[in-house]
Amino acid sequence: MYELLQKLHSWWAYLALILLFLAVINAVLGYTGKKLFQPKDLRISLFALIFTHIQLLLGLILYIVSPLGLDSLGQMKDPAIRLTSMEHPLINIIAIILITIGWSKHKKVANNLKFQKIMVFYGLGLLLILIRIPWSSWLG
């Protein structure tokens, strides 16, 4: 079960990252182009939010059933173990919180500022996710 969940978490990450990247690019283009926030913009942002939350749930379940799990917390001197057992989960939880804040804040501002909220918070979330992906094990 662990291997299947690990593969699902890895493949779902591609979808979540693509949607998150599209949401950020869409927000940048909308903000710089001074466009009105349309239903398609809402859907792009919403799907990015949903897919990143599903990715978080998959990651948390994976962390719980992992053979390393909490046993690896005593081995923080090893950079690879520290990345997968502490840095990756913690930074990605912070990233998802930022994305969620961006979604919440965009609903409370005038139409011309919606793109700005999505751009800033989703962009910060995307940046955090990208810097804490275990690239060596993900692409290898």
Short mmCIF file of N, CA and C in Angstrom, two decimals:
data_model
loop_
_atom_site.label_atom_id
_atom_site.label_comp_id
_atom_site.label_asym_id
_atom_site.label_seq_id
_atom_site.Cartn_x
_atom_site.Cartn_y
_atom_site.Cartn_z
N MET A 1 0.81 -1.19 0.00
CA MET A 1 0.00 0.00 0.00
C MET A 1 0.86 1.26 0.00
N TYR A 2 1.97 1.21 0.73
CA TYR A 2 2.85 2.37 0.83
C TYR A 2 3.38 2.77 -0.55
N GLU A 3 3.81 1.79 -1.34
CA GLU A 3 4.37 2.10 -2.66
C GLU A 3 3.32 2.71 -3.59
N LEU A 4 2.11 2.19 -3.54
CA LEU A 4 1.02 2.74 -4.35
C LEU A 4 0.72 4.18 -3.95
N LEU A 5 0.64 4.41 -2.67
CA LEU A 5 0.37 5.75 -2.16
C LEU A 5 1.51 6.72 -2.51
N GLN A 6 2.73 6.22 -2.46
CA GLN A 6 3.88 7.05 -2.82
C GLN A 6 3.83 7.45 -4.30
N LYS A 7 3.48 6.51 -5.16
CA LYS A 7 3.35 6.82 -6.59
C LYS A 7 2.20 7.79 -6.85
N LEU A 8 1.08 7.59 -6.17
CA LEU A 8 -0.06 8.49 -6.32
C LEU A 8 0.30 9.90 -5.87
N HIS A 9 0.99 10.01 -4.75
CA HIS A 9 1.43 11.30 -4.24
C HIS A 9 2.39 11.98 -5.23
N SER A 10 3.24 11.20 -5.83
CA SER A 10 4.19 11.74 -6.81
C SER A 10 3.49 12.19 -8.08
N TRP A 11 2.60 11.37 -8.62
CA TRP A 11 1.91 11.73 -9.86
C TRP A 11 0.90 12.85 -9.65
N TRP A 12 0.22 12.85 -8.52
CA TRP A 12 -0.73 13.92 -8.25
C TRP A 12 0.00 15.27 -8.14
N ALA A 13 1.25 15.21 -7.68
CA ALA A 13 2.04 16.43 -7.56
C ALA A 13 2.20 17.12 -8.91
N TYR A 14 2.36 16.33 -9.97
CA TYR A 14 2.46 16.93 -11.30
C TYR A 14 1.20 17.74 -11.62
N LEU A 15 0.05 17.15 -11.37
CA LEU A 15 -1.21 17.84 -11.64
C LEU A 15 -1.36 19.09 -10.78
N ALA A 16 -1.06 18.95 -9.50
CA ALA A 16 -1.19 20.09 -8.58
C ALA A 16 -0.23 21.21 -8.97
N LEU A 17 0.99 20.87 -9.32
CA LEU A 17 1.96 21.89 -9.71
C LEU A 17 1.57 22.58 -11.01
N ILE A 18 1.07 21.82 -11.97
CA ILE A 18 0.64 22.42 -13.24
C ILE A 18 -0.51 23.39 -12.99
N LEU A 19 -1.50 22.98 -12.22
CA LEU A 19 -2.63 23.85 -11.94
C LEU A 19 -2.22 25.07 -11.11
N LEU A 20 -1.34 24.87 -10.17
CA LEU A 20 -0.87 26.00 -9.36
C LEU A 20 -0.07 26.98 -10.21
N PHE A 21 0.77 26.45 -11.08
CA PHE A 21 1.54 27.30 -12.00
C PHE A 21 0.59 28.07 -12.93
N LEU A 22 -0.41 27.39 -13.46
CA LEU A 22 -1.40 28.06 -14.33
C LEU A 22 -2.15 29.15 -13.58
N ALA A 23 -2.50 28.89 -12.33
CA ALA A 23 -3.22 29.88 -11.53
C ALA A 23 -2.35 31.12 -11.29
N VAL A 24 -1.07 30.91 -11.03
CA VAL A 24 -0.17 32.04 -10.80
C VAL A 24 0.03 32.83 -12.09
N ILE A 25 0.27 32.13 -13.20
CA ILE A 25 0.45 32.82 -14.48
C ILE A 25 -0.82 33.56 -14.87
N ASN A 26 -1.97 32.92 -14.69
CA ASN A 26 -3.25 33.56 -14.99
C ASN A 26 -3.43 34.82 -14.14
N ALA A 27 -3.06 34.75 -12.87
CA ALA A 27 -3.20 35.90 -11.98
C ALA A 27 -2.24 37.02 -12.38
N VAL A 28 -1.02 36.67 -12.76
CA VAL A 28 -0.05 37.68 -13.20
C VAL A 28 -0.56 38.37 -14.46
N LEU A 29 -1.04 37.59 -15.41
CA LEU A 29 -1.55 38.17 -16.65
C LEU A 29 -2.80 39.02 -16.39
N GLY A 30 -3.66 38.56 -15.53
CA GLY A 30 -4.86 39.32 -15.20
C GLY A 30 -4.54 40.61 -14.46
N TYR A 31 -3.59 40.54 -13.54
CA TYR A 31 -3.22 41.72 -12.75
C TYR A 31 -2.50 42.75 -13.61
N THR A 32 -1.52 42.30 -14.37
CA THR A 32 -0.76 43.24 -15.20
C THR A 32 -1.59 43.78 -16.36
N GLY A 33 -2.54 42.98 -16.83
CA GLY A 33 -3.41 43.42 -17.91
C GLY A 33 -4.64 44.18 -17.44
N LYS A 34 -4.73 44.36 -16.10
CA LYS A 34 -5.86 45.07 -15.50
C LYS A 34 -7.22 44.53 -15.98
N LYS A 35 -7.30 43.19 -16.02
CA LYS A 35 -8.53 42.54 -16.47
C LYS A 35 -9.50 42.37 -15.31
N LEU A 36 -10.75 42.12 -15.65
CA LEU A 36 -11.75 41.80 -14.64
C LEU A 36 -11.66 40.30 -14.31
N PHE A 37 -11.88 39.96 -13.06
CA PHE A 37 -11.84 38.58 -12.61
C PHE A 37 -13.09 37.86 -13.10
N GLN A 38 -12.91 36.94 -14.00
CA GLN A 38 -14.01 36.23 -14.66
C GLN A 38 -14.24 34.85 -14.02
N PRO A 39 -15.35 34.19 -14.35
CA PRO A 39 -15.58 32.84 -13.83
C PRO A 39 -14.47 31.85 -14.18
N LYS A 40 -13.85 31.97 -15.34
CA LYS A 40 -12.75 31.05 -15.68
C LYS A 40 -11.54 31.26 -14.75
N ASP A 41 -11.32 32.50 -14.34
CA ASP A 41 -10.23 32.79 -13.41
C ASP A 41 -10.53 32.18 -12.04
N LEU A 42 -11.78 32.25 -11.65
CA LEU A 42 -12.21 31.63 -10.39
C LEU A 42 -11.99 30.12 -10.45
N ARG A 43 -12.36 29.50 -11.55
CA ARG A 43 -12.22 28.04 -11.68
C ARG A 43 -10.75 27.61 -11.66
N ILE A 44 -9.91 28.35 -12.37
CA ILE A 44 -8.48 28.00 -12.38
C ILE A 44 -7.92 28.06 -10.96
N SER A 45 -8.24 29.13 -10.25
CA SER A 45 -7.75 29.28 -8.87
C SER A 45 -8.34 28.23 -7.94
N LEU A 46 -9.61 27.93 -8.12
CA LEU A 46 -10.27 26.94 -7.28
C LEU A 46 -9.71 25.54 -7.52
N PHE A 47 -9.51 25.17 -8.77
CA PHE A 47 -8.94 23.85 -9.06
C PHE A 47 -7.52 23.73 -8.51
N ALA A 48 -6.75 24.80 -8.59
CA ALA A 48 -5.41 24.76 -8.01
C ALA A 48 -5.50 24.55 -6.49
N LEU A 49 -6.43 25.23 -5.86
CA LEU A 49 -6.64 25.08 -4.42
C LEU A 49 -7.03 23.64 -4.08
N ILE A 50 -7.99 23.11 -4.81
CA ILE A 50 -8.48 21.75 -4.54
C ILE A 50 -7.38 20.71 -4.74
N PHE A 51 -6.65 20.82 -5.85
CA PHE A 51 -5.62 19.84 -6.14
C PHE A 51 -4.47 19.90 -5.13
N THR A 52 -4.13 21.10 -4.67
CA THR A 52 -3.06 21.19 -3.67
C THR A 52 -3.53 20.64 -2.33
N HIS A 53 -4.81 20.81 -2.00
CA HIS A 53 -5.32 20.24 -0.75
C HIS A 53 -5.37 18.71 -0.81
N ILE A 54 -5.74 18.18 -1.95
CA ILE A 54 -5.72 16.73 -2.10
C ILE A 54 -4.29 16.22 -2.00
N GLN A 55 -3.35 16.94 -2.58
CA GLN A 55 -1.93 16.57 -2.50
C GLN A 55 -1.47 16.58 -1.04
N LEU A 56 -1.91 17.57 -0.29
CA LEU A 56 -1.57 17.62 1.14
C LEU A 56 -2.13 16.40 1.88
N LEU A 57 -3.38 16.06 1.62
CA LEU A 57 -3.97 14.88 2.27
C LEU A 57 -3.22 13.60 1.91
N LEU A 58 -2.88 13.45 0.63
CA LEU A 58 -2.10 12.28 0.22
C LEU A 58 -0.75 12.25 0.94
N GLY A 59 -0.12 13.40 1.04
CA GLY A 59 1.18 13.49 1.71
C GLY A 59 1.09 13.16 3.19
N LEU A 60 0.06 13.65 3.84
CA LEU A 60 -0.10 13.36 5.27
C LEU A 60 -0.37 11.88 5.52
N ILE A 61 -1.20 11.28 4.68
CA ILE A 61 -1.45 9.84 4.80
C ILE A 61 -0.16 9.06 4.54
N LEU A 62 0.56 9.48 3.52
CA LEU A 62 1.84 8.83 3.19
C LEU A 62 2.81 8.94 4.36
N TYR A 63 2.86 10.08 4.98
CA TYR A 63 3.75 10.30 6.12
C TYR A 63 3.40 9.37 7.28
N ILE A 64 2.11 9.18 7.50
CA ILE A 64 1.66 8.33 8.60
C ILE A 64 2.00 6.86 8.35
N VAL A 65 1.81 6.39 7.11
CA VAL A 65 2.05 4.97 6.81
C VAL A 65 3.48 4.68 6.36
N SER A 66 4.30 5.70 6.28
CA SER A 66 5.67 5.54 5.82
C SER A 66 6.47 4.62 6.75
N PRO A 67 7.32 3.78 6.16
CA PRO A 67 8.18 2.94 7.01
C PRO A 67 9.16 3.79 7.83
N LEU A 68 9.52 4.96 7.32
CA LEU A 68 10.39 5.85 8.09
C LEU A 68 9.59 6.54 9.18
N GLY A 69 8.54 7.23 8.76
CA GLY A 69 7.63 7.88 9.69
C GLY A 69 8.32 8.66 10.78
N LEU A 70 7.76 8.60 11.97
CA LEU A 70 8.29 9.36 13.09
C LEU A 70 9.60 8.78 13.61
N ASP A 71 9.93 7.55 13.22
CA ASP A 71 11.20 6.95 13.67
C ASP A 71 12.40 7.71 13.11
N SER A 72 12.22 8.38 11.98
CA SER A 72 13.35 9.06 11.34
C SER A 72 13.64 10.42 11.97
N LEU A 73 12.80 10.88 12.87
CA LEU A 73 13.00 12.21 13.46
C LEU A 73 14.27 12.29 14.30
N GLY A 74 14.78 11.19 14.74
CA GLY A 74 16.03 11.19 15.51
C GLY A 74 17.26 11.22 14.63
N GLN A 75 17.09 11.19 13.33
CA GLN A 75 18.22 11.13 12.39
C GLN A 75 18.34 12.41 11.58
N MET A 76 18.20 13.56 12.21
CA MET A 76 18.16 14.83 11.51
C MET A 76 19.51 15.28 10.95
N LYS A 77 20.59 14.57 11.28
CA LYS A 77 21.90 14.94 10.73
C LYS A 77 22.03 14.52 9.27
N ASP A 78 21.25 13.56 8.84
CA ASP A 78 21.26 13.12 7.45
C ASP A 78 20.37 14.06 6.63
N PRO A 79 20.94 14.82 5.67
CA PRO A 79 20.15 15.80 4.92
C PRO A 79 18.98 15.19 4.14
N ALA A 80 19.15 13.99 3.60
CA ALA A 80 18.08 13.37 2.82
C ALA A 80 16.91 12.98 3.72
N ILE A 81 17.22 12.43 4.88
CA ILE A 81 16.15 12.05 5.82
C ILE A 81 15.48 13.30 6.38
N ARG A 82 16.28 14.32 6.69
CA ARG A 82 15.72 15.57 7.21
C ARG A 82 14.77 16.21 6.18
N LEU A 83 15.15 16.18 4.92
CA LEU A 83 14.32 16.76 3.87
C LEU A 83 12.97 16.06 3.78
N THR A 84 12.99 14.73 3.70
CA THR A 84 11.74 14.00 3.51
C THR A 84 10.90 13.85 4.78
N SER A 85 11.54 13.87 5.93
CA SER A 85 10.76 13.64 7.16
C SER A 85 10.38 14.92 7.88
N MET A 86 11.06 16.04 7.58
CA MET A 86 10.76 17.26 8.32
C MET A 86 10.54 18.47 7.41
N GLU A 87 11.54 18.79 6.58
CA GLU A 87 11.47 20.02 5.79
C GLU A 87 10.36 19.98 4.74
N HIS A 88 10.29 18.91 3.98
CA HIS A 88 9.29 18.79 2.92
C HIS A 88 7.86 18.89 3.48
N PRO A 89 7.51 18.10 4.50
CA PRO A 89 6.14 18.21 5.01
C PRO A 89 5.84 19.58 5.63
N LEU A 90 6.75 20.09 6.44
CA LEU A 90 6.50 21.35 7.14
C LEU A 90 6.36 22.53 6.18
N ILE A 91 7.29 22.65 5.24
CA ILE A 91 7.26 23.76 4.29
C ILE A 91 6.04 23.65 3.38
N ASN A 92 5.67 22.45 2.99
CA ASN A 92 4.51 22.30 2.12
C ASN A 92 3.20 22.57 2.86
N ILE A 93 3.13 22.28 4.13
CA ILE A 93 1.95 22.65 4.91
C ILE A 93 1.85 24.18 4.97
N ILE A 94 2.97 24.84 5.18
CA ILE A 94 2.97 26.31 5.17
C ILE A 94 2.54 26.84 3.80
N ALA A 95 3.02 26.20 2.74
CA ALA A 95 2.64 26.61 1.38
C ALA A 95 1.14 26.48 1.15
N ILE A 96 0.56 25.38 1.60
CA ILE A 96 -0.88 25.16 1.43
C ILE A 96 -1.66 26.18 2.27
N ILE A 97 -1.16 26.51 3.43
CA ILE A 97 -1.81 27.54 4.24
C ILE A 97 -1.80 28.87 3.50
N LEU A 98 -0.68 29.23 2.89
CA LEU A 98 -0.61 30.48 2.12
C LEU A 98 -1.58 30.47 0.95
N ILE A 99 -1.67 29.35 0.25
CA ILE A 99 -2.60 29.23 -0.88
C ILE A 99 -4.04 29.39 -0.39
N THR A 100 -4.35 28.78 0.73
CA THR A 100 -5.69 28.88 1.30
C THR A 100 -5.99 30.32 1.73
N ILE A 101 -5.01 30.99 2.30
CA ILE A 101 -5.19 32.40 2.68
C ILE A 101 -5.44 33.23 1.42
N GLY A 102 -4.69 32.97 0.36
CA GLY A 102 -4.90 33.69 -0.90
C GLY A 102 -6.30 33.50 -1.43
N TRP A 103 -6.80 32.27 -1.37
CA TRP A 103 -8.17 32.00 -1.83
C TRP A 103 -9.18 32.77 -0.97
N SER A 104 -8.98 32.74 0.33
CA SER A 104 -9.90 33.42 1.23
C SER A 104 -9.85 34.94 1.03
N LYS A 105 -8.66 35.49 0.90
CA LYS A 105 -8.51 36.94 0.74
C LYS A 105 -9.05 37.43 -0.60
N HIS A 106 -8.93 36.62 -1.64
CA HIS A 106 -9.40 37.08 -2.95
C HIS A 106 -10.91 37.28 -2.96
N LYS A 107 -11.61 36.55 -2.10
CA LYS A 107 -13.07 36.66 -2.06
C LYS A 107 -13.53 37.94 -1.39
N LYS A 108 -12.65 38.58 -0.62
CA LYS A 108 -13.05 39.73 0.19
C LYS A 108 -12.64 41.07 -0.41
N VAL A 109 -12.02 41.06 -1.58
CA VAL A 109 -11.54 42.32 -2.15
C VAL A 109 -12.29 42.64 -3.43
N ALA A 110 -12.13 43.89 -3.86
CA ALA A 110 -12.77 44.34 -5.10
C ALA A 110 -12.18 43.56 -6.28
N ASN A 111 -12.93 43.55 -7.37
CA ASN A 111 -12.59 42.75 -8.53
C ASN A 111 -11.17 42.99 -9.02
N ASN A 112 -10.70 44.24 -9.03
CA ASN A 112 -9.39 44.52 -9.58
C ASN A 112 -8.25 44.04 -8.68
N LEU A 113 -8.52 43.69 -7.43
CA LEU A 113 -7.48 43.20 -6.53
C LEU A 113 -7.48 41.67 -6.37
N LYS A 114 -8.46 41.00 -6.93
CA LYS A 114 -8.54 39.55 -6.81
C LYS A 114 -7.32 38.87 -7.40
N PHE A 115 -6.91 39.32 -8.59
CA PHE A 115 -5.72 38.75 -9.23
C PHE A 115 -4.48 38.96 -8.36
N GLN A 116 -4.38 40.10 -7.72
CA GLN A 116 -3.22 40.40 -6.89
C GLN A 116 -3.11 39.43 -5.73
N LYS A 117 -4.23 39.17 -5.05
CA LYS A 117 -4.21 38.24 -3.91
C LYS A 117 -3.82 36.84 -4.35
N ILE A 118 -4.40 36.38 -5.46
CA ILE A 118 -4.06 35.05 -5.97
C ILE A 118 -2.58 35.02 -6.37
N MET A 119 -2.13 36.04 -7.08
CA MET A 119 -0.75 36.09 -7.56
C MET A 119 0.24 36.02 -6.39
N VAL A 120 0.02 36.81 -5.37
CA VAL A 120 0.97 36.87 -4.25
C VAL A 120 0.95 35.58 -3.43
N PHE A 121 -0.22 35.17 -2.97
CA PHE A 121 -0.28 34.03 -2.05
C PHE A 121 -0.05 32.69 -2.76
N TYR A 122 -0.64 32.51 -3.93
CA TYR A 122 -0.40 31.28 -4.67
C TYR A 122 1.06 31.25 -5.14
N GLY A 123 1.59 32.40 -5.52
CA GLY A 123 2.99 32.47 -5.96
C GLY A 123 3.96 32.10 -4.84
N LEU A 124 3.71 32.62 -3.65
CA LEU A 124 4.56 32.26 -2.50
C LEU A 124 4.43 30.77 -2.19
N GLY A 125 3.20 30.26 -2.24
CA GLY A 125 2.99 28.83 -2.01
C GLY A 125 3.73 27.98 -3.03
N LEU A 126 3.63 28.36 -4.30
CA LEU A 126 4.33 27.63 -5.36
C LEU A 126 5.84 27.66 -5.13
N LEU A 127 6.37 28.82 -4.79
CA LEU A 127 7.81 28.94 -4.54
C LEU A 127 8.25 28.02 -3.40
N LEU A 128 7.50 28.02 -2.31
CA LEU A 128 7.85 27.16 -1.18
C LEU A 128 7.80 25.68 -1.58
N ILE A 129 6.77 25.31 -2.33
CA ILE A 129 6.66 23.92 -2.76
C ILE A 129 7.85 23.53 -3.62
N LEU A 130 8.21 24.39 -4.55
CA LEU A 130 9.31 24.07 -5.47
C LEU A 130 10.65 23.96 -4.76
N ILE A 131 10.88 24.76 -3.72
CA ILE A 131 12.19 24.67 -3.06
C ILE A 131 12.30 23.48 -2.11
N ARG A 132 11.19 22.85 -1.77
CA ARG A 132 11.25 21.72 -0.85
C ARG A 132 10.79 20.41 -1.45
N ILE A 133 10.70 20.32 -2.76
CA ILE A 133 10.44 19.02 -3.40
C ILE A 133 11.74 18.23 -3.33
N PRO A 134 11.66 16.97 -2.92
CA PRO A 134 12.88 16.14 -2.93
C PRO A 134 13.20 15.73 -4.38
N TRP A 135 13.80 16.64 -5.13
CA TRP A 135 14.01 16.46 -6.57
C TRP A 135 14.77 15.19 -6.90
N SER A 136 15.75 14.82 -6.11
CA SER A 136 16.55 13.64 -6.43
C SER A 136 15.72 12.36 -6.42
N SER A 137 14.80 12.26 -5.50
CA SER A 137 13.97 11.04 -5.46
C SER A 137 12.73 11.17 -6.34
N TRP A 138 12.31 12.39 -6.64
CA TRP A 138 11.09 12.58 -7.42
C TRP A 138 11.36 12.38 -8.90
N LEU A 139 12.44 12.92 -9.39
CA LEU A 139 12.75 12.81 -10.82
C LEU A 139 13.55 11.56 -11.13
N GLY A 140 14.18 11.00 -10.14
CA GLY A 140 15.06 9.85 -10.35
C GLY A 140 14.37 8.54 -10.38
#
